[in-house]
Tab-separated table of C-alpha atoms and ligand atoms in Angstrom:
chain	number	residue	atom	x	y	z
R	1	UNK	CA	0.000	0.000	0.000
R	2	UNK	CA	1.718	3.016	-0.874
R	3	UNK	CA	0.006	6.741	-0.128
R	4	UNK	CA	1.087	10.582	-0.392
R	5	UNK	CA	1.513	12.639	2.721
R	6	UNK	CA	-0.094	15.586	1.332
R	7	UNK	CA	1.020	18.526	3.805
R	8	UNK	CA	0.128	21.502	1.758
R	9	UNK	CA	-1.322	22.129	-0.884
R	10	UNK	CA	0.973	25.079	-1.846
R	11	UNK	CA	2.004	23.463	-5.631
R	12	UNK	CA	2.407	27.075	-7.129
R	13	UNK	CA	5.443	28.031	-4.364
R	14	UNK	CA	6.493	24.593	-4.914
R	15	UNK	CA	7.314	24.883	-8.803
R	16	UNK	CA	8.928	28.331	-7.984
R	17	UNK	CA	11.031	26.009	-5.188
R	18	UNK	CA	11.780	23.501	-7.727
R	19	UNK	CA	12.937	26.418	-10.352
R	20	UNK	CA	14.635	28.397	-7.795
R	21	UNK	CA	16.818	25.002	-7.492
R	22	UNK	CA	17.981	24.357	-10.683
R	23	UNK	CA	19.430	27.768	-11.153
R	24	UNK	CA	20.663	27.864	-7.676
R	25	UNK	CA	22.854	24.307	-7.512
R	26	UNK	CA	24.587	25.628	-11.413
R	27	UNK	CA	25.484	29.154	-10.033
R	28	UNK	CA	28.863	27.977	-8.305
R	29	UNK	CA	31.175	24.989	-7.472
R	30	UNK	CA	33.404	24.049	-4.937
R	31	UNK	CA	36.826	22.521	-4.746
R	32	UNK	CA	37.405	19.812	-2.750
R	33	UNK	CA	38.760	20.719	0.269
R	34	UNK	CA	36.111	23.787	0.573
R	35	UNK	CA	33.221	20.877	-0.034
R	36	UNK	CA	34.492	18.685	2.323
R	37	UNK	CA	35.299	21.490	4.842
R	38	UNK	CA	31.144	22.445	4.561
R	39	UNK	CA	29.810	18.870	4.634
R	40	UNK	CA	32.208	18.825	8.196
R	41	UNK	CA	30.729	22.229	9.365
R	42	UNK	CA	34.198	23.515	9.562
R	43	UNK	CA	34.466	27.646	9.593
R	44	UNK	CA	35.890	28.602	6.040
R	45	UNK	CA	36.893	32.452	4.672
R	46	UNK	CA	36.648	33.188	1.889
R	47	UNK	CA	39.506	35.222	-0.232
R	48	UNK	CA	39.234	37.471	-3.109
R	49	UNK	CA	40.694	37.059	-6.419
R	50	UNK	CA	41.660	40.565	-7.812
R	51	UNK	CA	44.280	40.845	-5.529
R	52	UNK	CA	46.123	38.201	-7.100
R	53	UNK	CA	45.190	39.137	-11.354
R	54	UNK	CA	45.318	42.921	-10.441
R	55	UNK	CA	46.595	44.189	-6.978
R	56	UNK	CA	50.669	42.600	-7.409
R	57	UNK	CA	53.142	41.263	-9.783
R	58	UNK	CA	53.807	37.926	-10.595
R	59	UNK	CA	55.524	36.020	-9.115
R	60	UNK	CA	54.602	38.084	-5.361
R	61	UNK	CA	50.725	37.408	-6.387
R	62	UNK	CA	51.344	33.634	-6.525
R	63	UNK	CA	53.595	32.938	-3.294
R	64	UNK	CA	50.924	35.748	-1.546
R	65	UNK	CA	47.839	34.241	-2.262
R	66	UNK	CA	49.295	30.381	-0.973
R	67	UNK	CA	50.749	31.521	1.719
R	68	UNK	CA	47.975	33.727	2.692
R	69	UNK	CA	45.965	30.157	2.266
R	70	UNK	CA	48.223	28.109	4.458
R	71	UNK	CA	48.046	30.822	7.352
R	72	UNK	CA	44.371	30.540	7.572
R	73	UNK	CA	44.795	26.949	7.664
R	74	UNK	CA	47.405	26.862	10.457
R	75	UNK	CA	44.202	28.994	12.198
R	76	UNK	CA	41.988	26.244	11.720
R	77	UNK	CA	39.883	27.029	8.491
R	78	UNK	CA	39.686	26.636	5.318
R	79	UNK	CA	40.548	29.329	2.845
R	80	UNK	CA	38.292	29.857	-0.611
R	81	UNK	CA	40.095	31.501	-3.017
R	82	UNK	CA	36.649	32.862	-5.346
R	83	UNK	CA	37.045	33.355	-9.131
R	84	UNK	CA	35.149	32.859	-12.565
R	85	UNK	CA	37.001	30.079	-14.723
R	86	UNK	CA	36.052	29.967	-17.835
R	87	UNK	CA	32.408	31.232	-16.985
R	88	UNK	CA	32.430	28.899	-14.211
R	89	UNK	CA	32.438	31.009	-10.453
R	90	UNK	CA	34.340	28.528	-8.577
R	91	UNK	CA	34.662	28.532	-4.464
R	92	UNK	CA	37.890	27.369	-3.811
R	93	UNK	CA	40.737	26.668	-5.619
R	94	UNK	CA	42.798	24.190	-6.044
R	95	UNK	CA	47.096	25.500	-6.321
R	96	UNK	CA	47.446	24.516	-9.814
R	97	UNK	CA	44.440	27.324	-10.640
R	98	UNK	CA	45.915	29.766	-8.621
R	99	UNK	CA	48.601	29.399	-10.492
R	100	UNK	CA	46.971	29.581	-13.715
R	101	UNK	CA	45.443	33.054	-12.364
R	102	UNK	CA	48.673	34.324	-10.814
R	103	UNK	CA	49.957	34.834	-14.935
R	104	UNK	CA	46.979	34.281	-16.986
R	105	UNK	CA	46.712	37.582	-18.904
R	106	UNK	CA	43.495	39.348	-19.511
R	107	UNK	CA	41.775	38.294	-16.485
R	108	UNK	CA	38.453	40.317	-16.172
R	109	UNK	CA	38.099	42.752	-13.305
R	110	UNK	CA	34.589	41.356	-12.180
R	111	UNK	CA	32.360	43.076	-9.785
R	112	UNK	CA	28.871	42.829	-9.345
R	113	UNK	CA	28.174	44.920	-12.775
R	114	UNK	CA	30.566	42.129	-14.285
R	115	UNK	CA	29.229	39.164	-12.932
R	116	UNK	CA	26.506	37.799	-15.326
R	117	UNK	CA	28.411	38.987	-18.488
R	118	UNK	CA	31.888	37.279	-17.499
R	119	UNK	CA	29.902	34.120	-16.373
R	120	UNK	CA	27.356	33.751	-19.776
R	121	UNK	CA	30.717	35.089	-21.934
R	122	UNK	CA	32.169	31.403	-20.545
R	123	UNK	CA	35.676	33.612	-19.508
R	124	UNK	CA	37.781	34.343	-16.649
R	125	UNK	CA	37.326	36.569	-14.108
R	126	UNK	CA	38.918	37.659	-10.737
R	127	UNK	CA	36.292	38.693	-8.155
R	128	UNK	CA	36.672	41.993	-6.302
R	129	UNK	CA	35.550	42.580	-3.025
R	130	UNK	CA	31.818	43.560	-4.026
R	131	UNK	CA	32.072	40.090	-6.488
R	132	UNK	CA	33.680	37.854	-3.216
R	133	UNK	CA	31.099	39.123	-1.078
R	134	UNK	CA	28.131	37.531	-3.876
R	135	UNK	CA	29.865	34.915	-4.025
R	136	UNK	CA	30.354	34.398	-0.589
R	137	UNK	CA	26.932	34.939	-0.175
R	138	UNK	CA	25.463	32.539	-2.630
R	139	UNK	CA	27.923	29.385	-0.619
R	140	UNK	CA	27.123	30.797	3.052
R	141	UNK	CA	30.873	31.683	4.116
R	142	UNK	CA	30.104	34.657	6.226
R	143	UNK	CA	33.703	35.929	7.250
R	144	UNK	CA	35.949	37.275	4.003
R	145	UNK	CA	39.265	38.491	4.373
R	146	UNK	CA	41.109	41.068	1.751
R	147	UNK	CA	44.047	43.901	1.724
R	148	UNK	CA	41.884	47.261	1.194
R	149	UNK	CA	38.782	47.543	-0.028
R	150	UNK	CA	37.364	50.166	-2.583
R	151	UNK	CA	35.877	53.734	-1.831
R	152	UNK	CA	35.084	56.902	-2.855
R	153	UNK	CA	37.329	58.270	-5.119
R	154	UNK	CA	39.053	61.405	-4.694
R	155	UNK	CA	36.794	64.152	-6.136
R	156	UNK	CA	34.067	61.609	-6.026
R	157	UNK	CA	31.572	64.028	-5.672
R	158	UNK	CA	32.128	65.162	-9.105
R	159	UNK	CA	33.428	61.957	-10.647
R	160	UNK	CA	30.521	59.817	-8.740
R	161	UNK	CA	33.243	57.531	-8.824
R	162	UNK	CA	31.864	55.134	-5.757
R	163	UNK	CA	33.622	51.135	-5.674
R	164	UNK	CA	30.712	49.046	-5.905
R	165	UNK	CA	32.380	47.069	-2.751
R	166	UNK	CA	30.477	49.794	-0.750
R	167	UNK	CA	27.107	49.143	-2.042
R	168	UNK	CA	27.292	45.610	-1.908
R	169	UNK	CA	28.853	45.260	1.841
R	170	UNK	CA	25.504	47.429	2.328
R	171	UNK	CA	23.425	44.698	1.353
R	172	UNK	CA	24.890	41.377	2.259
R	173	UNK	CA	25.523	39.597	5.578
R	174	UNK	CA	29.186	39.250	5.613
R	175	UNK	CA	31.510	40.317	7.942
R	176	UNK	CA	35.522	41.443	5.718
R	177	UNK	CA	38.490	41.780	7.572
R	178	UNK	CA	40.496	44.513	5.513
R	179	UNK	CA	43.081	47.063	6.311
R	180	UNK	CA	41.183	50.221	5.847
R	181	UNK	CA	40.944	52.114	2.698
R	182	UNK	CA	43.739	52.963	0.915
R	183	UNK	CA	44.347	57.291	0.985
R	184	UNK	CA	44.168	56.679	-3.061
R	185	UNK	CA	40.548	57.524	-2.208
R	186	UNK	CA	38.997	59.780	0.206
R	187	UNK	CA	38.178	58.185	3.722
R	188	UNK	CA	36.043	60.267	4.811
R	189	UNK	CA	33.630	60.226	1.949
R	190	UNK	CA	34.092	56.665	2.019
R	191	UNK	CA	33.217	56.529	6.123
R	192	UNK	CA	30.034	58.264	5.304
R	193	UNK	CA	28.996	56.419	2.672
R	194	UNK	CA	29.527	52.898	4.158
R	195	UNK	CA	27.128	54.800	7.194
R	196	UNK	CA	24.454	55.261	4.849
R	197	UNK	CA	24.583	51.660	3.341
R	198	UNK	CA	24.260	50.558	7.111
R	199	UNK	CA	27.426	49.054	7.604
R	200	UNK	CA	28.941	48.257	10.602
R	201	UNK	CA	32.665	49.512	10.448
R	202	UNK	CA	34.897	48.586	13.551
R	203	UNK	CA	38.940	49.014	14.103
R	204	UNK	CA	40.402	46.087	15.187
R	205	UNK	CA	42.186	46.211	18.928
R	206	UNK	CA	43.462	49.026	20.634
R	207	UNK	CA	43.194	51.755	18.301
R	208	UNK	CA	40.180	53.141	17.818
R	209	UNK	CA	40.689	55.192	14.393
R	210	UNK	CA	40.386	53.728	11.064
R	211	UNK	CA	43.472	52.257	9.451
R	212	UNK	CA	44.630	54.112	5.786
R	213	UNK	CA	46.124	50.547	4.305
R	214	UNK	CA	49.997	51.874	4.130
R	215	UNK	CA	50.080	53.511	7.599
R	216	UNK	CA	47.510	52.478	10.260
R	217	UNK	CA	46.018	56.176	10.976
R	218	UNK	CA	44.111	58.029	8.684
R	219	UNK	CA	42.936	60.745	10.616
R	220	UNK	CA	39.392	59.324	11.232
R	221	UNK	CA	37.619	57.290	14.089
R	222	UNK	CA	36.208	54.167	13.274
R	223	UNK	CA	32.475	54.294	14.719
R	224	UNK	CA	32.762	50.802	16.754
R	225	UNK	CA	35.912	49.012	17.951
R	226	UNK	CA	36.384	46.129	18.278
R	227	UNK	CA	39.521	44.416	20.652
R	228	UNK	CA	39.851	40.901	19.353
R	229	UNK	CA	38.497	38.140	17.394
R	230	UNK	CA	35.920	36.976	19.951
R	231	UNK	CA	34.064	40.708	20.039
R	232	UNK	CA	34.332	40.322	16.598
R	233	UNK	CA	32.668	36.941	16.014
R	234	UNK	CA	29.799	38.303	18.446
R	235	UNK	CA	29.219	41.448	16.674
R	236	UNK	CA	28.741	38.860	12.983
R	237	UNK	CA	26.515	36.553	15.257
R	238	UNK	CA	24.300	39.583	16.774
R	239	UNK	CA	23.931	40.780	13.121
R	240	UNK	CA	22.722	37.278	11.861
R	241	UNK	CA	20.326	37.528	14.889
R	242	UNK	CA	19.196	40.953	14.030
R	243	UNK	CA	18.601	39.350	10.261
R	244	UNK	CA	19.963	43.057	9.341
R	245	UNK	CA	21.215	41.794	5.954
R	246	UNK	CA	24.228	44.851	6.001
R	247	UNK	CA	27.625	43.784	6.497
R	248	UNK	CA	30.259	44.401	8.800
R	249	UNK	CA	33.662	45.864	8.032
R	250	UNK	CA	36.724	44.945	10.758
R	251	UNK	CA	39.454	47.320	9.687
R	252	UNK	CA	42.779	46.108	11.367
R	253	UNK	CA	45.749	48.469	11.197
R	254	UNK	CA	49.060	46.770	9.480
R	255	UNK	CA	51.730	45.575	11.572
R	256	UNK	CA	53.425	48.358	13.286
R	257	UNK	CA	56.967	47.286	11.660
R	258	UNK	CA	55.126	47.290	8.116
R	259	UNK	CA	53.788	50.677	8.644
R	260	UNK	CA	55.093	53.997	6.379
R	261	UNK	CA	55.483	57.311	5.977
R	262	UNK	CA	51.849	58.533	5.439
R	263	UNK	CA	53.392	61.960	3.807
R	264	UNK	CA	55.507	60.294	1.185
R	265	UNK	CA	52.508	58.064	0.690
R	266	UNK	CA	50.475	61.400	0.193
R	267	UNK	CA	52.904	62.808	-2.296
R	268	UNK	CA	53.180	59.515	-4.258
R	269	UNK	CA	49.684	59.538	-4.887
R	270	UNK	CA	49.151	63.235	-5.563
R	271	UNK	CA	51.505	62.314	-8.469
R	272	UNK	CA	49.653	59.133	-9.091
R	273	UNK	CA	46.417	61.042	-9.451
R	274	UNK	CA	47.877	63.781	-11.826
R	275	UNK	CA	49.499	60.554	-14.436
R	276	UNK	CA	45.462	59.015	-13.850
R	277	UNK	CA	44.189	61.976	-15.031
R	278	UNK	CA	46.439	62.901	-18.217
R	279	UNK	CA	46.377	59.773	-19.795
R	280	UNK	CA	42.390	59.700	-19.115
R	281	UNK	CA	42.364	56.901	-16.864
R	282	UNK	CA	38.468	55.994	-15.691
R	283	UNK	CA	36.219	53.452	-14.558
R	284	UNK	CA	37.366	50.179	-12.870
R	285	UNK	CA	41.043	51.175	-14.585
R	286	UNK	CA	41.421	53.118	-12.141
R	287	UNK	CA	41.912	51.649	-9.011
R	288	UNK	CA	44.405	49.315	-10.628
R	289	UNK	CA	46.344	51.973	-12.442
R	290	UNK	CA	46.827	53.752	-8.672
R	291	UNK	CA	47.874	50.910	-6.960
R	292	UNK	CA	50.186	50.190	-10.054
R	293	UNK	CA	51.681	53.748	-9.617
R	294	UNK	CA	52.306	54.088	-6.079
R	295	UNK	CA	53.788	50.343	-5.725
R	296	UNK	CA	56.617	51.823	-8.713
R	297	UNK	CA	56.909	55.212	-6.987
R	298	UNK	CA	57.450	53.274	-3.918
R	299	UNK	CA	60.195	50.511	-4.923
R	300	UNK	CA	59.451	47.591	-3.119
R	301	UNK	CA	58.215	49.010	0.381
R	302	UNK	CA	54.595	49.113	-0.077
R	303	UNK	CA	54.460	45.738	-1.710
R	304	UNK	CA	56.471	44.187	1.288
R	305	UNK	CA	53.451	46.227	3.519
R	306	UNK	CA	50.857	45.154	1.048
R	307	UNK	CA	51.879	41.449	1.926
R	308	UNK	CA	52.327	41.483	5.413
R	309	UNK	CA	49.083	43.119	6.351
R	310	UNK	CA	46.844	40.934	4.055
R	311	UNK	CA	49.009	37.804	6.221
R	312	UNK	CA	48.363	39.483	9.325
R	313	UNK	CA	44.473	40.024	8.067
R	314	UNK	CA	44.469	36.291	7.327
R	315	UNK	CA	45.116	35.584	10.520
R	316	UNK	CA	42.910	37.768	12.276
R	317	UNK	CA	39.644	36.772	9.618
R	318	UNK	CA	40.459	32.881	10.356
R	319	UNK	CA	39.909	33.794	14.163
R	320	UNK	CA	37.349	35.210	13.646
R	321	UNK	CA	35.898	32.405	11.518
R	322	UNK	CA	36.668	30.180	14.170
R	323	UNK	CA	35.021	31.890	16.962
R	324	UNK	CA	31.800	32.564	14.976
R	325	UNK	CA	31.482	28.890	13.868
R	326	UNK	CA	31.930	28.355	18.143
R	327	UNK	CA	29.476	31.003	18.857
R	328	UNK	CA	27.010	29.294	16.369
R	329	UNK	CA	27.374	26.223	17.116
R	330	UNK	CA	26.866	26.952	20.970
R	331	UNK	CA	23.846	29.455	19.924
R	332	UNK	CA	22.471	26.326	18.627
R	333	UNK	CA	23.167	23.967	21.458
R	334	UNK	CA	20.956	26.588	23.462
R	335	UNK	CA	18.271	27.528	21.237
R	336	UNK	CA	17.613	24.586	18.479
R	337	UNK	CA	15.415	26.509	16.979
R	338	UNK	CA	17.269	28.945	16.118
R	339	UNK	CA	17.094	28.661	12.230
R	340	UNK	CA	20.015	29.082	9.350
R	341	UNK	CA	22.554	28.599	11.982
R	342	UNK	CA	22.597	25.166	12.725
R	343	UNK	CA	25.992	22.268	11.582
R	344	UNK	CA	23.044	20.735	9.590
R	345	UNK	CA	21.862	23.479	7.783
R	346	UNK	CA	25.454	24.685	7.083
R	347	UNK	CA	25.659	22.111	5.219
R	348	UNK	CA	22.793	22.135	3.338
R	349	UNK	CA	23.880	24.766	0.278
R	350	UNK	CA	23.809	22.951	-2.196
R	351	UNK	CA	21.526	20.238	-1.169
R	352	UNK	CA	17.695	22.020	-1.258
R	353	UNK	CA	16.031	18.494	-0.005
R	354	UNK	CA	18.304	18.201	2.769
R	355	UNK	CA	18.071	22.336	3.189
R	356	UNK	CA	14.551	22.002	3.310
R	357	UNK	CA	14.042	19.508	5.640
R	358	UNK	CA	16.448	21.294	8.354
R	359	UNK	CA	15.757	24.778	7.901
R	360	UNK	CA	12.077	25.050	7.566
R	361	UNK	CA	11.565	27.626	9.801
R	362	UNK	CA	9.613	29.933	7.773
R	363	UNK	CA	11.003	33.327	7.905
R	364	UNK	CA	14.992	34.750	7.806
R	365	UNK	CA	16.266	31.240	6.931
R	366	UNK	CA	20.146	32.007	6.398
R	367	UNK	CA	21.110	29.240	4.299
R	368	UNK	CA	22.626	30.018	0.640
R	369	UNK	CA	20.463	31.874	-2.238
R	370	UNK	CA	18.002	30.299	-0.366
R	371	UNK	CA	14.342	30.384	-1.400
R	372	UNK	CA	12.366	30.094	1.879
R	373	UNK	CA	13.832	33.429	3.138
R	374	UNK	CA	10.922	35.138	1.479
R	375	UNK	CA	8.364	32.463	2.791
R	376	UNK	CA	6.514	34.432	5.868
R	377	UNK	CA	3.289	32.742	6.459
R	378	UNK	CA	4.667	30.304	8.918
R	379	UNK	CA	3.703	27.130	7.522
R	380	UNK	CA	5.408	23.893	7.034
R	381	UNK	CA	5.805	22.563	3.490
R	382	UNK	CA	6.772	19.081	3.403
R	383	UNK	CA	7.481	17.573	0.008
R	384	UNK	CA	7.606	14.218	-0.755
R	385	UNK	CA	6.183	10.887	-0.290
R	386	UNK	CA	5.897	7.556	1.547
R	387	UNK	CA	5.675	4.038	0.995
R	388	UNK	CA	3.994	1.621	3.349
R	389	UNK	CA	4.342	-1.669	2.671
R	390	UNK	CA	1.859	-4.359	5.294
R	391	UNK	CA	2.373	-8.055	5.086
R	392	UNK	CA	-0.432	-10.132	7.223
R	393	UNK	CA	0.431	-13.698	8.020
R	394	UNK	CA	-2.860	-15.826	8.432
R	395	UNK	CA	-2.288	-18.692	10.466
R	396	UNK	CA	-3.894	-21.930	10.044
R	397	UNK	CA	-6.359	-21.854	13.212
R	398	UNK	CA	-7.629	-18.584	12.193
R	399	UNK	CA	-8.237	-19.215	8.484
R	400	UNK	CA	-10.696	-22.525	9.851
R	401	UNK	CA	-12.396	-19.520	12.225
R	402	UNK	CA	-13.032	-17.332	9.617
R	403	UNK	CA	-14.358	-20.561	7.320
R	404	UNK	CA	-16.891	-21.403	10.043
R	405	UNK	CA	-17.516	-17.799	10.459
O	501	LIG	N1	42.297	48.302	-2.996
O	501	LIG	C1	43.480	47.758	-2.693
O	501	LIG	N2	43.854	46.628	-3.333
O	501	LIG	C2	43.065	46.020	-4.262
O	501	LIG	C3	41.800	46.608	-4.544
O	501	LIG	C4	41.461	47.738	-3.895
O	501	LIG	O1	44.189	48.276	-1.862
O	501	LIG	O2	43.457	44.988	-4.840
O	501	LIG	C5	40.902	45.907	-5.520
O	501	LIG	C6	39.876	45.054	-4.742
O	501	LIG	O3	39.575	43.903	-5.495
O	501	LIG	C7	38.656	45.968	-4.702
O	501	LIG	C8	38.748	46.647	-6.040
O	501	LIG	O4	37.452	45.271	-4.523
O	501	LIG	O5	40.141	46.876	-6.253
O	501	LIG	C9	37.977	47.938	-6.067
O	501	LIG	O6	37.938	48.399	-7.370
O	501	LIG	P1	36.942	49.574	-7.775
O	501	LIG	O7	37.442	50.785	-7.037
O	501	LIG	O8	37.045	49.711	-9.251
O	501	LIG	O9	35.578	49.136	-7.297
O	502	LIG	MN1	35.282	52.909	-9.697
């Protein structure tokens, strides 16, 4: 005997479920080791790729970006390196394609403008911060750790030349360690705007102004402070709690030794700015044509301090990663019910039957581009079915009853 357990009758938000997952389980992959590291429930960050195509030489982009990897796991995560190959957005990769991106030429610049074109275009791309944080997004990683993130340019104002990295940390749910803003751009244009996207910035440990990338003041006071990894993991978990769906930015100054001389930074990138401007540099050129400039005005000193703070930042953001994935697993120990947190919806991504069998709750489920966020009525939709199969053994003494019956 087989029968349907017929729950709800919802079949309309069922299709959309059902669509919803076939574009959702094609929009990314994993490597290995991040895969395995979700199915385990183990706290993973996430890494940038535009750093490596477009933020330093080869070969310093290479030996950066692994070693960058292997600090995070000596702090007990797992890093994901995030690019497009080949149209493919990949979460994690393996050394032999970070290799491939450390000299690949041509490498597209892709932020969230870039996304669907470099993807359906089938080529490569390197995600920027506002690209990571999508990415990150669409796998759950919530803690992503980078050098400096964009801003408003100098002259901005005019220009409306505003790094989409601002926007997007407006709207997502993840928290990236970063060094401050390099003083390419202007910090305190870029402090207000990140205010009115609602995100929370905090300096990391005892100082409590802002860090300019190359030298760890900048003249401004980071609005929150926060003194070490734990206060950092509890500010991301409060957040989650709050379902405020705007990031969190955890500025930590370079290493002290690393730091340099903020005027002959200033006058490197007056100059900088000047060269941008006669040879008509604009758009998303011209971030990379700064950083270009002031790393050859420079010599080698601000890549050496380029590459020690995004090391130091590694460290700090797999901390962090680690504490959070503590915090949430004890939040859940407490409070079961306590949806899109939970080791077994974690793991769920890229599994929507398992997903939807552990993270039912109706409303603010955190799991991965997933559909049931928008569900608010409350009720339990349980697809599927059951079979039921009875066997009745008649013995003899009762088959002669039921003859004389
Ligand atoms: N700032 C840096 N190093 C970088 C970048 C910015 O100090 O590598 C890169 C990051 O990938 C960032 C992007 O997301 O540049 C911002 O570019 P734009 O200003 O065009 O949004
Ligand atoms: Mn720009």
């Amino acid at each position: 005997m087989s029968c349907l357990l017929r729950v709800t009758s919802r079949v309309q938000l069922a299709r959309s479920l059902s669509i919803t997952r076939r574009y959702a389980t094609q929009a990314f992959v994993y490597s290995n080791e991040v895969r395995d590291a979700k199915a385990d429930g183990k706290p993973i960050v996430a890494l940038e790729s535009t750093i490596i195509t477009h933020g330093m030489p080869y070969p310093k982009n290479l030996e950066t970006a692994l070693e960058v990897e292997d600090i995070i796991r000596q702090q007990g995560a797992t890093p994901a390196t995030i690019a497009i190959l080949k149209g493919q957005l990949t979460i994690g990769l393996t050394q032999e394609k970070i290799e491939y991106l450390a000299k690949a030429k041509g490498v597209i610049k892709t932020s969230r403008r870039d996304m669907a074109a470099v993807v359906a275009a089938k080529k490569d791309g390197a995600t920027t911060v506002a690209g990571t944080i999508i990415a990150s997004e669409l796998a759950d990683i919530p803690v992503f750790v980078t050098g400096g993130i964009g801003g408003v340019h100098r002259e901005g104002e005019d220009t409306l030349d505003v790094s989409a990295d601002l926007t997007e940390l407006g709207r997502s749910k993840t928290l990236v360690v970063c060094s401050g803003v390099k003083s390419i751009l202007d910090i305190g244009r870029t402090l207000e705007y990140l205010e009115t996207q609602g995100v929370t910035v905090c300096s990391f440990g005892e100082s409590e102004e802002f860090p300019a990338f190359y030298t760890t003041r900048s003249g401004y006071k980071a609005p929150y402070c926060v003194q070490n990894s734990t206060q950092a993991a509890q500010m991301l978990l409060t957040a989650h709690r709050l379902q405020l769906s705007s990031g969190i930015l955890v500025a930590v100054p370079l290493p002290k030794e690393h730091a340099m001389d903020g005027d002959l930074i200033e006058a490197v990138i007056k100059r900088a700015l000047v060269e941008a401007n006669e040879q008509g540099i604009r758009g998303k050129e011209v971030t990379p044509f700064l950083l270009a400039a002031v790393s050859a005005a420079t010599g080698g000193a601000s890549l050496a301090a380029n590459i020690a703070l995004i090391k130091n930042n590694a460290k700090v953001g797999a901390d962090i990663a680690v504490q959070f994935q503590n915090l949430r697993n004890a939040n859940n120990l407490e409070n079961p019910l306590n949806n899109g947190s939970s080791k077994k919806s974690r793991k769920c991504t890229t599994n929507f039957s398992r997903q939807f069998h552990t993270t039912c709750r109706a409303r603010g489920s955190s799991c991965s581009g997933n559909v049931i966020t928008n569900d608010t009525s409350g009720d339990v939709l349980v697809i599927g079915g059951s079979n039921v199969d009875k066997t009745y053994r008649l013995t003899e003494e009762r088959l002669q009853k039921s003859a004389q019956d």
